[in-house]
Amino acid sequence: MVGMRDVAKAAGVSLSTVSLVVNNTGYVSADMRAKVESAMRQLNYIPNELARNLYRNRTNTIGVIMPTIAHPFFSTLTAHLQREFAARDLKTLLCSTADADKGEGEYVDMLQRHMMDGIIMAAHTEHPADYWTSIHRPIVAFDRTLGEGVPVVRSDHEQGGRLIARQLIDSGARHVVLVGGPRSQFAEGTTFPTIRYHLTVERLLAEAGIACDYVEAGTVADIAAHAATACAIFERYPDVDAIVGSDVVASVALQEASRRGIEMPADLQVIAYDGTLMAETAGKRLTAIRQDFPAIAAALAARMDSQIAADGGPASPSKNDSASDVDTQPTPEEVIPVALIPGETTR
């Protein structure tokens, strides 16, 4: 097997010069670099990626923790994240907390043992307040508030709520049903920014004098519960004339309304929140609040780049820092705009 010593001998340079060229570290003159690269080509030398990563203290692997990839939102986001990281020559190691026996604890352990370079945290598991800030390694949160100093990327859910409310008010809705996760997530101090769209819709509809009910549909990983809830709405609220929920809920509601002979959008409006491919293939094109998946993935990858470049970013203390000193830093948050995409299910 050809090694760096062979390349050094063929190029007539020192072993350290070959190492600098291979690892792209330090200064090497253009002439020296050309000699080394020519020798590498002639000898068909392939750098040992593992050795290079050890030299750089990098694995070029990012852990991505999702609650489930069965849900179309998280499968779509995962695909865009993999594309973003691949463009940066980074590998993605996926953990779906609801779909595998091993949870995020294994990934956190790998991160702390430098077996991966960072973690994108998007799962909905709960931990003590200092769990994530005590890790002191590159972590970026999606749609979660994990603690002071942990960067967050999220969609503008307040904007999404305003767009939904304006559509319903302007179209003359009288009784709206919102479908979402457990209402316990709405408690003060919640780590779930997604609830802001529900709260915004409820507030604006109340101000407009429009009846609005909230229906819990279980956790995001319980797809069957979301589908069952969408069907049950018609029995529980026979006068409902607008339903708002995830793409899954909206799609099932559309199909159930069709089965019951309900005219859409004349008698019932449906608005989906996410805007995945499901919103376009539900039978009719759903009116949807579309979250910008390419922008979200790009923002998450950029934040991860910054965290890694800073050797752990704001959550990594120096030897003389305490965890409490680090945790007082403000949490940088990046908010991605959403858009209302008109479909065939609103007036």
Short mmCIF file of C-alpha atoms in Angstrom, two decimals:
data_model
loop_
_atom_site.label_atom_id
_atom_site.label_comp_id
_atom_site.label_asym_id
_atom_site.label_seq_id
_atom_site.Cartn_x
_atom_site.Cartn_y
_atom_site.Cartn_z
CA MET A 1 0.00 0.00 0.00
CA VAL A 2 1.31 3.43 -0.97
CA GLY A 3 1.92 5.72 2.01
CA MET A 4 2.97 9.31 2.60
CA ARG A 5 6.62 8.27 2.85
CA ASP A 6 6.41 6.93 -0.72
CA VAL A 7 4.87 10.20 -1.87
CA ALA A 8 7.60 12.20 -0.09
CA LYS A 9 10.33 10.12 -1.74
CA ALA A 10 8.78 10.43 -5.20
CA ALA A 11 8.27 14.19 -4.84
CA GLY A 12 11.68 14.79 -3.28
CA VAL A 13 10.23 16.56 -0.27
CA SER A 14 10.00 15.90 3.45
CA LEU A 15 7.32 13.76 5.04
CA SER A 16 6.03 16.81 6.94
CA THR A 17 5.49 18.67 3.66
CA VAL A 18 3.38 15.80 2.32
CA SER A 19 1.40 15.81 5.57
CA LEU A 20 0.71 19.54 5.25
CA VAL A 21 -0.56 19.09 1.69
CA VAL A 22 -2.69 16.03 2.46
CA ASN A 23 -4.27 17.60 5.54
CA ASN A 24 -4.41 21.10 4.00
CA THR A 25 -2.82 22.62 7.08
CA GLY A 26 0.02 25.13 7.30
CA TYR A 27 1.86 26.91 4.49
CA VAL A 28 3.30 25.04 1.52
CA SER A 29 4.66 26.88 -1.50
CA ALA A 30 2.85 26.46 -4.79
CA ASP A 31 5.88 24.67 -6.27
CA MET A 32 6.11 22.19 -3.41
CA ARG A 33 2.36 21.58 -3.45
CA ALA A 34 2.47 20.87 -7.20
CA LYS A 35 5.29 18.32 -6.70
CA VAL A 36 3.40 16.52 -3.95
CA GLU A 37 0.11 16.45 -5.86
CA SER A 38 1.88 15.17 -8.98
CA ALA A 39 3.52 12.38 -6.99
CA MET A 40 0.18 11.47 -5.42
CA ARG A 41 -1.40 11.13 -8.86
CA GLN A 42 1.49 9.08 -10.24
CA LEU A 43 1.41 6.69 -7.28
CA ASN A 44 -2.41 6.60 -7.08
CA TYR A 45 -2.06 7.60 -3.44
CA ILE A 46 -5.38 7.72 -1.57
CA PRO A 47 -5.22 9.58 1.78
CA ASN A 48 -6.31 7.62 4.84
CA GLU A 49 -9.50 9.46 5.76
CA LEU A 50 -9.54 8.07 9.30
CA ALA A 51 -5.99 9.21 9.92
CA ARG A 52 -6.75 12.65 8.48
CA ASN A 53 -9.76 13.01 10.73
CA LEU A 54 -7.76 11.98 13.79
CA TYR A 55 -5.11 14.52 12.84
CA ARG A 56 -7.75 17.26 12.61
CA ASN A 57 -9.73 15.99 15.62
CA ARG A 58 -12.73 15.67 13.29
CA THR A 59 -14.98 12.81 12.23
CA ASN A 60 -16.88 14.70 9.51
CA THR A 61 -20.06 13.17 10.93
CA ILE A 62 -23.08 15.05 12.26
CA GLY A 63 -25.71 13.36 14.39
CA VAL A 64 -29.29 14.28 13.50
CA ILE A 65 -31.86 13.43 16.18
CA MET A 66 -35.49 13.42 15.03
CA PRO A 67 -38.61 12.32 16.92
CA THR A 68 -39.63 10.09 13.97
CA ILE A 69 -39.06 9.84 10.24
CA ALA A 70 -42.50 8.32 9.73
CA HIS A 71 -43.99 11.83 9.91
CA PRO A 72 -43.72 13.61 6.52
CA PHE A 73 -42.42 16.82 8.11
CA PHE A 74 -39.41 15.18 9.73
CA SER A 75 -38.63 12.91 6.78
CA THR A 76 -38.64 15.96 4.50
CA LEU A 77 -36.42 17.96 6.86
CA THR A 78 -34.03 15.01 7.20
CA ALA A 79 -33.66 14.76 3.43
CA HIS A 80 -32.81 18.46 3.15
CA LEU A 81 -30.34 18.24 6.04
CA GLN A 82 -28.56 15.29 4.48
CA ARG A 83 -28.26 17.25 1.25
CA GLU A 84 -26.85 20.29 3.07
CA PHE A 85 -24.28 18.31 5.00
CA ALA A 86 -23.29 16.25 1.96
CA ALA A 87 -22.51 19.50 0.14
CA ARG A 88 -20.10 20.22 3.01
CA ASP A 89 -18.52 16.73 2.71
CA LEU A 90 -20.15 15.73 6.00
CA LYS A 91 -21.91 12.47 6.73
CA THR A 92 -25.25 12.33 8.55
CA LEU A 93 -25.92 9.81 11.30
CA LEU A 94 -29.67 9.64 11.92
CA CYS A 95 -31.34 8.87 15.22
CA SER A 96 -35.14 8.59 15.25
CA THR A 97 -36.11 8.41 18.91
CA ALA A 98 -39.56 6.88 18.29
CA ASP A 99 -38.46 4.43 15.60
CA ALA A 100 -35.42 2.82 17.25
CA ASP A 101 -34.70 1.16 20.58
CA LYS A 102 -31.71 3.38 21.32
CA GLY A 103 -32.46 7.02 22.03
CA GLU A 104 -30.43 10.18 21.89
CA GLY A 105 -28.36 9.21 24.95
CA GLU A 106 -26.15 7.03 22.76
CA TYR A 107 -25.59 9.93 20.35
CA VAL A 108 -24.77 12.35 23.16
CA ASP A 109 -22.25 9.83 24.46
CA MET A 110 -20.69 9.55 20.98
CA LEU A 111 -20.51 13.35 20.75
CA GLN A 112 -18.80 13.63 24.12
CA ARG A 113 -16.31 10.93 23.12
CA HIS A 114 -15.59 12.88 19.90
CA MET A 115 -17.04 10.14 17.71
CA MET A 116 -19.07 12.79 15.88
CA ASP A 117 -18.57 16.52 15.40
CA GLY A 118 -21.96 17.83 16.44
CA ILE A 119 -25.66 17.13 16.92
CA ILE A 120 -28.77 18.64 15.36
CA MET A 121 -31.43 18.14 18.04
CA ALA A 122 -35.03 18.08 16.81
CA ALA A 123 -36.56 15.35 18.99
CA HIS A 124 -39.28 16.11 21.54
CA THR A 125 -37.84 14.28 24.53
CA GLU A 126 -37.65 16.07 27.87
CA HIS A 127 -34.56 16.45 30.06
CA PRO A 128 -33.53 18.53 33.09
CA ALA A 129 -32.90 22.18 32.33
CA ASP A 130 -29.09 21.86 32.33
CA TYR A 131 -28.86 18.58 30.35
CA TRP A 132 -27.89 20.03 26.98
CA THR A 133 -25.89 23.01 28.26
CA SER A 134 -23.72 20.70 30.35
CA ILE A 135 -22.48 18.75 27.32
CA HIS A 136 -20.16 21.52 26.09
CA ARG A 137 -19.94 20.24 22.52
CA PRO A 138 -21.45 21.55 19.24
CA ILE A 139 -25.26 21.30 19.43
CA VAL A 140 -27.85 23.16 17.36
CA ALA A 141 -31.54 22.89 18.17
CA PHE A 142 -34.41 22.85 15.71
CA ASP A 143 -37.77 24.15 16.96
CA ARG A 144 -36.67 23.51 20.54
CA THR A 145 -35.31 25.72 23.29
CA LEU A 146 -32.61 23.61 24.93
CA GLY A 147 -30.99 26.18 27.19
CA GLU A 148 -28.90 29.32 27.28
CA GLY A 149 -26.13 29.31 24.71
CA VAL A 150 -27.56 26.54 22.51
CA PRO A 151 -28.35 28.01 19.06
CA VAL A 152 -31.93 27.57 17.83
CA VAL A 153 -33.33 27.55 14.28
CA ARG A 154 -37.11 27.64 13.94
CA SER A 155 -39.87 28.74 11.62
CA ASP A 156 -41.75 31.96 12.26
CA HIS A 157 -44.76 30.31 13.86
CA GLU A 158 -46.26 33.62 14.96
CA GLN A 159 -46.31 34.66 11.30
CA GLY A 160 -47.87 31.32 10.41
CA GLY A 161 -50.62 31.90 12.99
CA ARG A 162 -51.33 35.38 11.64
CA LEU A 163 -51.57 34.10 8.06
CA ILE A 164 -54.01 31.35 9.10
CA ALA A 165 -56.17 33.70 11.17
CA ARG A 166 -56.35 36.29 8.39
CA GLN A 167 -57.39 33.63 5.86
CA LEU A 168 -60.15 32.32 8.14
CA ILE A 169 -61.43 35.74 9.17
CA ASP A 170 -61.51 37.06 5.61
CA SER A 171 -63.29 33.94 4.32
CA GLY A 172 -66.08 34.15 6.92
CA ALA A 173 -65.25 31.09 9.03
CA ARG A 174 -67.57 30.64 12.02
CA HIS A 175 -66.26 27.59 13.93
CA VAL A 176 -62.59 26.60 13.65
CA VAL A 177 -61.01 23.45 15.07
CA LEU A 178 -57.25 23.42 15.65
CA VAL A 179 -55.51 20.05 15.95
CA GLY A 180 -52.12 19.72 17.63
CA GLY A 181 -49.99 18.01 20.24
CA PRO A 182 -50.60 17.69 23.97
CA ARG A 183 -51.90 20.89 25.51
CA SER A 184 -49.42 20.38 28.34
CA GLN A 185 -46.77 21.67 25.92
CA PHE A 186 -48.44 25.09 26.16
CA ALA A 187 -47.35 25.56 29.78
CA GLU A 188 -45.27 28.58 30.74
CA GLY A 189 -41.59 27.95 30.06
CA THR A 190 -42.31 25.42 27.32
CA THR A 191 -39.42 24.43 25.08
CA PHE A 192 -41.67 24.05 22.01
CA PRO A 193 -41.93 27.23 19.88
CA THR A 194 -44.39 25.48 17.52
CA ILE A 195 -47.25 26.18 19.93
CA ARG A 196 -47.00 29.86 19.03
CA TYR A 197 -48.98 29.39 15.84
CA HIS A 198 -51.85 27.78 17.76
CA LEU A 199 -51.81 30.52 20.39
CA THR A 200 -51.70 33.24 17.74
CA VAL A 201 -54.65 31.75 15.83
CA GLU A 202 -56.69 31.37 19.03
CA ARG A 203 -56.02 34.96 20.08
CA LEU A 204 -56.83 36.54 16.73
CA LEU A 205 -59.97 34.47 16.19
CA ALA A 206 -61.20 35.34 19.70
CA GLU A 207 -60.67 39.02 18.94
CA ALA A 208 -62.74 38.55 15.76
CA GLY A 209 -65.52 36.75 17.65
CA ILE A 210 -64.99 33.42 15.86
CA ALA A 211 -65.45 30.18 17.80
CA CYS A 212 -62.27 28.12 18.07
CA ASP A 213 -61.66 24.73 19.73
CA TYR A 214 -58.33 22.97 20.27
CA VAL A 215 -58.17 19.19 19.96
CA GLU A 216 -55.19 17.15 21.19
CA ALA A 217 -53.97 14.47 18.80
CA GLY A 218 -51.17 12.84 20.78
CA THR A 219 -47.44 13.08 20.20
CA VAL A 220 -45.98 13.85 16.80
CA ALA A 221 -44.82 10.24 16.46
CA ASP A 222 -48.35 8.84 16.89
CA ILE A 223 -49.47 9.18 13.28
CA ALA A 224 -52.46 6.87 13.80
CA ALA A 225 -53.77 9.07 16.62
CA HIS A 226 -53.55 12.15 14.42
CA ALA A 227 -55.52 10.41 11.66
CA ALA A 228 -58.15 9.15 14.11
CA THR A 229 -58.53 12.60 15.65
CA ALA A 230 -59.07 14.17 12.23
CA CYS A 231 -61.93 11.76 11.56
CA ALA A 232 -63.46 12.22 15.02
CA ILE A 233 -63.75 15.99 14.60
CA PHE A 234 -66.84 15.63 12.40
CA GLU A 235 -68.75 13.74 15.09
CA ARG A 236 -67.58 15.91 17.97
CA TYR A 237 -68.11 19.24 16.18
CA PRO A 238 -70.88 18.80 13.57
CA ASP A 239 -70.94 22.55 12.86
CA VAL A 240 -67.19 22.82 12.16
CA ASP A 241 -66.48 24.83 9.02
CA ALA A 242 -62.67 25.07 9.21
CA ILE A 243 -59.98 22.60 10.32
CA VAL A 244 -56.31 23.47 10.84
CA GLY A 245 -53.64 20.86 11.51
CA SER A 246 -50.50 19.19 10.24
CA ASP A 247 -50.35 17.87 6.68
CA VAL A 248 -51.35 14.45 8.07
CA VAL A 249 -54.40 15.83 9.90
CA ALA A 250 -55.43 18.04 7.00
CA SER A 251 -55.13 15.23 4.46
CA VAL A 252 -57.22 12.82 6.53
CA ALA A 253 -59.80 15.55 7.26
CA LEU A 254 -60.09 16.27 3.54
CA GLN A 255 -60.69 12.59 2.75
CA GLU A 256 -63.20 12.19 5.59
CA ALA A 257 -65.10 15.28 4.45
CA SER A 258 -65.26 13.86 0.93
CA ARG A 259 -66.55 10.54 2.27
CA ARG A 260 -69.30 12.39 4.15
CA GLY A 261 -70.29 14.40 1.05
CA ILE A 262 -69.21 17.74 2.55
CA GLU A 263 -68.57 20.39 -0.08
CA MET A 264 -65.11 21.91 0.03
CA PRO A 265 -64.35 24.73 0.39
CA ALA A 266 -67.96 25.98 0.38
CA ASP A 267 -68.95 24.17 3.60
CA LEU A 268 -65.57 23.29 5.05
CA GLN A 269 -62.14 24.85 4.78
CA VAL A 270 -58.95 22.93 5.58
CA ILE A 271 -55.52 24.45 6.15
CA ALA A 272 -52.41 22.31 6.50
CA TYR A 273 -49.40 23.37 8.52
CA ASP A 274 -46.05 22.22 7.09
CA GLY A 275 -46.40 22.14 3.30
CA THR A 276 -44.74 18.80 2.53
CA LEU A 277 -45.46 16.78 -0.59
CA MET A 278 -48.50 15.33 1.23
CA ALA A 279 -50.20 18.73 1.02
CA GLU A 280 -50.10 18.47 -2.77
CA THR A 281 -51.17 14.84 -3.10
CA ALA A 282 -54.08 14.55 -0.66
CA GLY A 283 -56.76 14.36 -3.34
CA LYS A 284 -57.10 18.12 -3.59
CA ARG A 285 -54.22 20.53 -3.29
CA LEU A 286 -54.34 21.67 0.32
CA THR A 287 -54.01 25.29 1.26
CA ALA A 288 -50.92 25.17 3.47
CA ILE A 289 -48.54 27.13 5.61
CA ARG A 290 -45.30 26.04 4.04
CA GLN A 291 -42.22 25.85 6.20
CA ASP A 292 -39.11 26.64 4.15
CA PHE A 293 -37.23 23.33 4.35
CA PRO A 294 -34.23 24.38 2.22
CA ALA A 295 -33.76 27.55 4.29
CA ILE A 296 -34.18 25.69 7.58
CA ALA A 297 -31.62 23.05 6.59
CA ALA A 298 -29.17 25.67 5.35
CA ALA A 299 -29.51 27.66 8.58
CA LEU A 300 -29.00 24.56 10.73
CA ALA A 301 -25.92 23.55 8.74
CA ALA A 302 -24.47 27.07 8.90
CA ARG A 303 -24.99 27.23 12.67
CA MET A 304 -23.31 23.85 13.00
CA ASP A 305 -20.38 25.08 10.92
CA SER A 306 -19.97 27.99 13.32
CA GLN A 307 -20.23 25.79 16.39
CA ILE A 308 -17.60 23.37 15.11
CA ALA A 309 -15.28 26.18 13.98
CA ALA A 310 -15.49 27.66 17.46
CA ASP A 311 -14.59 24.25 18.91
CA GLY A 312 -17.98 23.87 20.55
CA GLY A 313 -19.21 27.45 20.28
CA PRO A 314 -20.81 29.29 23.17
CA ALA A 315 -21.58 26.07 25.06
CA SER A 316 -17.89 25.10 25.39
CA PRO A 317 -16.15 26.54 28.42
CA SER A 318 -12.45 27.15 28.74
CA LYS A 319 -10.57 25.26 31.46
CA ASN A 320 -11.16 28.13 33.86
CA ASP A 321 -14.87 28.60 33.08
CA SER A 322 -17.68 27.03 35.05
CA ALA A 323 -20.87 25.63 33.49
CA SER A 324 -22.88 28.38 35.16
CA ASP A 325 -20.73 31.04 33.48
CA VAL A 326 -21.40 29.49 30.08
CA ASP A 327 -25.12 29.04 30.66
CA THR A 328 -25.67 32.77 31.20
CA GLN A 329 -24.96 33.52 27.55
CA PRO A 330 -27.99 34.52 25.46
CA THR A 331 -29.45 31.90 23.14
CA PRO A 332 -28.93 32.92 19.51
CA GLU A 333 -32.15 32.22 17.58
CA GLU A 334 -32.66 32.26 13.83
CA VAL A 335 -36.26 32.55 12.66
CA ILE A 336 -37.17 31.39 9.13
CA PRO A 337 -40.23 32.99 7.45
CA VAL A 338 -43.18 30.84 6.40
CA ALA A 339 -45.68 31.39 3.56
CA LEU A 340 -49.35 30.67 2.95
CA ILE A 341 -49.61 28.62 -0.24
CA PRO A 342 -53.15 28.81 -1.68
CA GLY A 343 -54.79 25.53 -2.59
CA GLU A 344 -58.22 24.16 -3.35
CA THR A 345 -59.38 23.81 0.26
CA THR A 346 -60.00 27.45 1.27
CA ARG A 347 -62.32 30.11 -0.04
#
